[in-house]
Short mmCIF file of C-alpha atoms and ligand atoms in Angstrom, two decimals:
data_model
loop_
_atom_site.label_atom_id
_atom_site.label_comp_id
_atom_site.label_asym_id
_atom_site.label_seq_id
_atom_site.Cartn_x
_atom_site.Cartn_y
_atom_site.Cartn_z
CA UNK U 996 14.99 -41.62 -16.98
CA UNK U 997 16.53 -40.40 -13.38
CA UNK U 998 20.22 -41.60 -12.69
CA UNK U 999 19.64 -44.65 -10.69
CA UNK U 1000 20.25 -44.40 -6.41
CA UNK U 1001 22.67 -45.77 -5.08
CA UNK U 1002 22.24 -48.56 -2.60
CA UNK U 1003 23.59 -48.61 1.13
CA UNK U 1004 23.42 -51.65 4.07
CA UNK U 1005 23.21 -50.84 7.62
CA UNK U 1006 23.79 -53.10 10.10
CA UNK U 1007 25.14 -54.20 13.31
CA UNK U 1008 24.47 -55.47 16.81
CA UNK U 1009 20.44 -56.37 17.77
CA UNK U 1010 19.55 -53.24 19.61
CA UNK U 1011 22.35 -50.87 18.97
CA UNK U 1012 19.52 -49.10 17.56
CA UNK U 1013 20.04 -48.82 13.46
CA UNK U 1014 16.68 -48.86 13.17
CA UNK U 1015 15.85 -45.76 15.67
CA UNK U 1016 18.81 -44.03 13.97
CA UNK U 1017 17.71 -44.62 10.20
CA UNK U 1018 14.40 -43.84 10.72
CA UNK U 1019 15.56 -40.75 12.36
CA UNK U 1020 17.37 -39.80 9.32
CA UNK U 1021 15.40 -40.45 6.37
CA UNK U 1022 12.18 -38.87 8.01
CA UNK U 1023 14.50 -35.99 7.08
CA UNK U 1024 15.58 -36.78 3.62
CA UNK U 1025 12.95 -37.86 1.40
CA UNK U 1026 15.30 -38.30 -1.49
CA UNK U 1027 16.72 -41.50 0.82
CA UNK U 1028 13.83 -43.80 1.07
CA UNK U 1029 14.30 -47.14 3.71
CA UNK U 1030 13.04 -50.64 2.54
CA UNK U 1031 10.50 -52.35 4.66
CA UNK U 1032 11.05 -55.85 5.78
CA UNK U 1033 8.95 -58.99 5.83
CA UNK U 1034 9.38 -60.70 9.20
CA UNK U 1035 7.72 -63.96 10.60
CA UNK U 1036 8.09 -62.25 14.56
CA UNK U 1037 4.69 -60.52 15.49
CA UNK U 1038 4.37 -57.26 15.48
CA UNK U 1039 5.62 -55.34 19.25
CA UNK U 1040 3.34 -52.99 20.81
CA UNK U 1041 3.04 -49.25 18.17
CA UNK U 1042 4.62 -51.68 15.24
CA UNK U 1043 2.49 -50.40 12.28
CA UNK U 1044 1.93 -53.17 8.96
CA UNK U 1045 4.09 -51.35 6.15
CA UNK U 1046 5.74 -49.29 8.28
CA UNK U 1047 7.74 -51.00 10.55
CA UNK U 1048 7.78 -54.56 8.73
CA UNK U 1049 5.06 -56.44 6.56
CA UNK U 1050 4.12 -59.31 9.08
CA UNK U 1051 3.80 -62.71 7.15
CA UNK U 1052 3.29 -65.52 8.03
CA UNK U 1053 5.94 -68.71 7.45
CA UNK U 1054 3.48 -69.91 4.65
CA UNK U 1055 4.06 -66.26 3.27
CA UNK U 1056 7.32 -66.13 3.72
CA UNK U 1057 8.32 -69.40 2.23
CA UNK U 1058 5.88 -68.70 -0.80
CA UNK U 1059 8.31 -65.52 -1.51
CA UNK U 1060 11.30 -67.03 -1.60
CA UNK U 1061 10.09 -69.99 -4.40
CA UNK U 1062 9.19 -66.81 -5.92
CA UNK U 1063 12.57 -65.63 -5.64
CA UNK U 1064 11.03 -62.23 -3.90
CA UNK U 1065 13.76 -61.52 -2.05
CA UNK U 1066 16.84 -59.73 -2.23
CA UNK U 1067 18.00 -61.24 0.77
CA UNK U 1068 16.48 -62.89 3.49
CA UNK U 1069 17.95 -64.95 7.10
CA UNK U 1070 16.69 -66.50 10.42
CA UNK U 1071 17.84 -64.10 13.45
CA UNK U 1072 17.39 -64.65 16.97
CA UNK U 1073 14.64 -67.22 15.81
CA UNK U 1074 12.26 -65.64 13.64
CA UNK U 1075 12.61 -65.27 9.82
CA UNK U 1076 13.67 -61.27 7.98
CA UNK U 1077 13.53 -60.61 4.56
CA UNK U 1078 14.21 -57.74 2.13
CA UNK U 1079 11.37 -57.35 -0.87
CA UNK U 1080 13.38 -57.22 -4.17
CA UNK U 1081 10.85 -55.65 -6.26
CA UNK U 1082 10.33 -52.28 -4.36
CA UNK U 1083 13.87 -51.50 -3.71
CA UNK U 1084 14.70 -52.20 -7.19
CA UNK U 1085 12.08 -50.04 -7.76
CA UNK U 1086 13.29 -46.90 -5.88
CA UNK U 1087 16.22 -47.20 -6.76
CA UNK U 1088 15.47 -47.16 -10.94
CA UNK U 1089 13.06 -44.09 -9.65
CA UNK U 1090 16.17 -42.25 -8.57
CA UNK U 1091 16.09 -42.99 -4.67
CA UNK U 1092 19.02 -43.82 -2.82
CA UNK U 1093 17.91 -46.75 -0.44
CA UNK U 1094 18.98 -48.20 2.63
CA UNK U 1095 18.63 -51.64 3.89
CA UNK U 1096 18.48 -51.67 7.65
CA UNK U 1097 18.97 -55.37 8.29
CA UNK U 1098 21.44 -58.01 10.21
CA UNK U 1099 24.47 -59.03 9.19
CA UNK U 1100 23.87 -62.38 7.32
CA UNK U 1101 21.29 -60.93 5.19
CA UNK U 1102 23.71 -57.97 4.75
CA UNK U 1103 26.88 -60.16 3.41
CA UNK U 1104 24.30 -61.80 1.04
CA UNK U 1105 23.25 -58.10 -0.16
CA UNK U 1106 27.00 -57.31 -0.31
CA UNK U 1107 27.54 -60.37 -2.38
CA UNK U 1108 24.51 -59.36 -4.91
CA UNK U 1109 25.49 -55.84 -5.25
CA UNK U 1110 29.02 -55.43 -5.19
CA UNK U 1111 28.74 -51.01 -5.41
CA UNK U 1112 26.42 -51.90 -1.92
CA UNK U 1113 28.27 -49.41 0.79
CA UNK U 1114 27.94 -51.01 3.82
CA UNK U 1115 27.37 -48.91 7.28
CA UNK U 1116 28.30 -50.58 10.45
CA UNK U 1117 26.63 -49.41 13.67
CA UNK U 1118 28.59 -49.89 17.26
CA UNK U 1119 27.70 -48.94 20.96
CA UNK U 1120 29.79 -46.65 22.56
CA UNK U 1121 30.43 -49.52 25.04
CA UNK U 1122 29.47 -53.31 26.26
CA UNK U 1123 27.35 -52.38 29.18
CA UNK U 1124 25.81 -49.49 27.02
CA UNK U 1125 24.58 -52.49 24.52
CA UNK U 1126 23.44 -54.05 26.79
CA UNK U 1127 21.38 -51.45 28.78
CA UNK U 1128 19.57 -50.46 25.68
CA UNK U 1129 18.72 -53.97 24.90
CA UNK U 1130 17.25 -54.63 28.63
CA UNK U 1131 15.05 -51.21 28.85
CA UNK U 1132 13.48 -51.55 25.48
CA UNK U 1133 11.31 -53.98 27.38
CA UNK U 1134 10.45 -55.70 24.01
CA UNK U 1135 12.13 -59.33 25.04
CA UNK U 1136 12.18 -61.30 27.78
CA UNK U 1137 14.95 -63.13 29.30
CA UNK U 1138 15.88 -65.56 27.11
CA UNK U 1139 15.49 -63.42 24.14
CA UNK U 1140 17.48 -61.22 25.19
CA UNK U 1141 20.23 -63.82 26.59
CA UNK U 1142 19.88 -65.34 22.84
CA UNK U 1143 20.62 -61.76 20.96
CA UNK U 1144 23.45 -60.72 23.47
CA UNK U 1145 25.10 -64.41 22.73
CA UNK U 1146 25.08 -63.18 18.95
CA UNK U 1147 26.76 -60.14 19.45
CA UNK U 1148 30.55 -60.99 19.35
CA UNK U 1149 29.56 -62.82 16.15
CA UNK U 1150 28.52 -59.87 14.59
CA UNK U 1151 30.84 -57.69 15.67
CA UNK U 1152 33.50 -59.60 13.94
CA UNK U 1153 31.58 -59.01 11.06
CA UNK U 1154 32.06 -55.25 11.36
CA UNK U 1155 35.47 -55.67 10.41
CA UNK U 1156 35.18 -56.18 6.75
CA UNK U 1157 32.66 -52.76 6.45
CA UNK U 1158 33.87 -49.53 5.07
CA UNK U 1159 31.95 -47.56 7.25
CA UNK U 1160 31.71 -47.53 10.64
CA UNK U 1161 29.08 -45.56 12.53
CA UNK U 1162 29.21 -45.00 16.37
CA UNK U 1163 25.97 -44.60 18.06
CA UNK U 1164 26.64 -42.89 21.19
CA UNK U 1165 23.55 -40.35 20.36
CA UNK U 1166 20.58 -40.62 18.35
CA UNK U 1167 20.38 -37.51 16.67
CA UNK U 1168 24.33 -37.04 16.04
CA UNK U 1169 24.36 -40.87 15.03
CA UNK U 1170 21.46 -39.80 11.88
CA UNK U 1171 23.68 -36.80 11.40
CA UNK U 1172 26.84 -38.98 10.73
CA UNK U 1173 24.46 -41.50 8.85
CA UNK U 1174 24.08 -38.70 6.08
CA UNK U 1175 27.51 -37.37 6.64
CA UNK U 1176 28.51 -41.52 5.23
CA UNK U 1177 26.18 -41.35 2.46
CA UNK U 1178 26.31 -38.08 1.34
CA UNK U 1179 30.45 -39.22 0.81
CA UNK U 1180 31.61 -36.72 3.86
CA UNK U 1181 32.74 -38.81 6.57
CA UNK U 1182 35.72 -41.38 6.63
CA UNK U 1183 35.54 -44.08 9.24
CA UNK U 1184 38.78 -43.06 11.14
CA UNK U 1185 40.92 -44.83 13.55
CA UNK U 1186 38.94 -44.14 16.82
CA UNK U 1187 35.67 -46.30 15.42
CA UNK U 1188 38.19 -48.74 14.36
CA UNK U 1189 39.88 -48.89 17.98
CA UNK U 1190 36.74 -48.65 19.34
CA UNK U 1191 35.16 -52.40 17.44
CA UNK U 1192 38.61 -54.41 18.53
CA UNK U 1193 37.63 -52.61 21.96
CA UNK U 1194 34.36 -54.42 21.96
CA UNK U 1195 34.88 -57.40 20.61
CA UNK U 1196 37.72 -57.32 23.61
CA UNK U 1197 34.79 -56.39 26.40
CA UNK U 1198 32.66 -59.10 24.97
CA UNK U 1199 35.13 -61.59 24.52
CA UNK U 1200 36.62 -60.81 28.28
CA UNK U 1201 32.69 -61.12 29.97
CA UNK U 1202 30.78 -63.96 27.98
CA UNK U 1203 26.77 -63.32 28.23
CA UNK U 1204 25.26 -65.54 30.47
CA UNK U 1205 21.57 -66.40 31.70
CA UNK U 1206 22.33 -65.11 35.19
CA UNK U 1207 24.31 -61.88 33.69
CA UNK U 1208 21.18 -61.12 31.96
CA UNK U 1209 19.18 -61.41 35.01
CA UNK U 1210 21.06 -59.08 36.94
CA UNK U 1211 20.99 -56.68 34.65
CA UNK U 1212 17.23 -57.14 33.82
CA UNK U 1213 16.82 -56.87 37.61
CA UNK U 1214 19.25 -53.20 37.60
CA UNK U 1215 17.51 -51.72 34.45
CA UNK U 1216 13.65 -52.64 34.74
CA UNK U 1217 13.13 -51.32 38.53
P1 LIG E 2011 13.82 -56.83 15.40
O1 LIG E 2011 13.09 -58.10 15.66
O2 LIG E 2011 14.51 -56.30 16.64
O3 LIG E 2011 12.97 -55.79 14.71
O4 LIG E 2011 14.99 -57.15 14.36
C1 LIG E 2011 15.90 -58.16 14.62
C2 LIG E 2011 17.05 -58.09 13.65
O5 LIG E 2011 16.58 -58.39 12.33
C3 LIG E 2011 17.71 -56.72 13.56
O6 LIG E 2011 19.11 -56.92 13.61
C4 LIG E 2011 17.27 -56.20 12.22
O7 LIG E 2011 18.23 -55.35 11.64
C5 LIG E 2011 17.16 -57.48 11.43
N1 LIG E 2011 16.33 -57.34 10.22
C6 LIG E 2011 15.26 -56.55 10.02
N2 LIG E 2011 14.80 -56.69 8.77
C7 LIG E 2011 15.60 -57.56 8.15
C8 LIG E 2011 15.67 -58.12 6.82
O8 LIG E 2011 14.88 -57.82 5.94
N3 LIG E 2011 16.64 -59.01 6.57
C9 LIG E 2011 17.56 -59.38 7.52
N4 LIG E 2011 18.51 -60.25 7.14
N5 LIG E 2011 17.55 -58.88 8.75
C10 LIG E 2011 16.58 -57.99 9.07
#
């Protein structure tokens, strides 16, 4: 029998790009294998089924948790993420360490589960910088996007409590730091510290609103 993996949460911020930047990493490390989500949202344009998420309907998705199928599972921004329990209980008994790439309420709930979880916190190298990457995505409109940016200083309070924090100010340094965390050779030091009360500070200072959002929607999408 392999030594079990050991198990590791990333999260942060809707569209500080965890996603990009795990993907970006494990398509590198095949001995770190990334769970795929259920999710009630449909899919966005070059979203593959099983790669991206499993797209289920709410039928399906309520059916799975009376079968206790998940490991964790929350409404964000409106639609309905979930973590399969089986498969990443799975991997990890096979030997695989395994990351969950998912928001922070369904990350507490994993923390709470599996207390040896190390949890990975991802932050923007700034406010506006959040915000950019959330407008030229293109994936939301308006009001989406007006909904995730009013749950940011939430979850960046959140942040707080993680061991690890990760700053994303590059894609392909951000991966490199990912393994750096798990591989147990970088600290979270004072500067990503300084720079989450820094945020919270910018976001706190300059509330989201819908006409905000529109003038940056109208600077970004030209
Ligand atoms: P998106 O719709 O942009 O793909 O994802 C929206 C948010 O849902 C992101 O913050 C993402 O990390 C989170 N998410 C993705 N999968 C899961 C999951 O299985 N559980 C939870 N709790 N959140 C998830």
């Amino acid at each position: 029998m392999p030594k079990p993996g050991k198990l590791f949460v990333v999260s942060g911020p809707s569209g500080v790009g965890k996603g990009t930047i795990c993907r970006l990493f494990t398509s590198k490390r095949p001995d770190v294998w990334m769970s795929v989500s259920c999710a009630t949202r449909a899919p966005r344009p070059g979203e593959a089924e099983g790669v991206h998420y499993f797209f289920v309907s709410d039928a399906e998705f309520d059916r799975m948790i009376a079968e206790k199928g998940f490991l964790e599972y929350a409404n964000v921004h409106g639609n309905r993420y979930g973590t399969p329990r089986s498969a990443v209980e799975k991997k990890l008994n096979e030997g695989f360490d395994v990351i969950l790439e998912i928001d922070v309420q369904g990350a507490n709930q994993a923390i709470e589960r599996y207390p040896d979880i190390h949890g990975i916190f991802v932050l923007p190298p700034s406010r506006e910088e959040l915000l950019r990457r959330l407008i030229v995505r293109g994936s939301e409109n308006a009001e989406q996007i007006c909904r995730r940016l009013r749950n940011v200083p939430g979850e960046l309070v959140r942040g707080e409590s993680y061991p690890s924090l990760l700053l994303n100010d590059n894609k392909t340094a951000a991966a490199q730091r990912l393994g750096d965390i798990i591989d147990g050779r970088f600290e979270t030091t004072a500067r990503e510290r300084a720079l989450l009360q820094e945020l919270e500070r910018q976001f706190e200072a300059e509330p989201v609103t819908p006409e905000s959002v529109e003038a940056l929607i109208q600077k970004y999408r030209r």
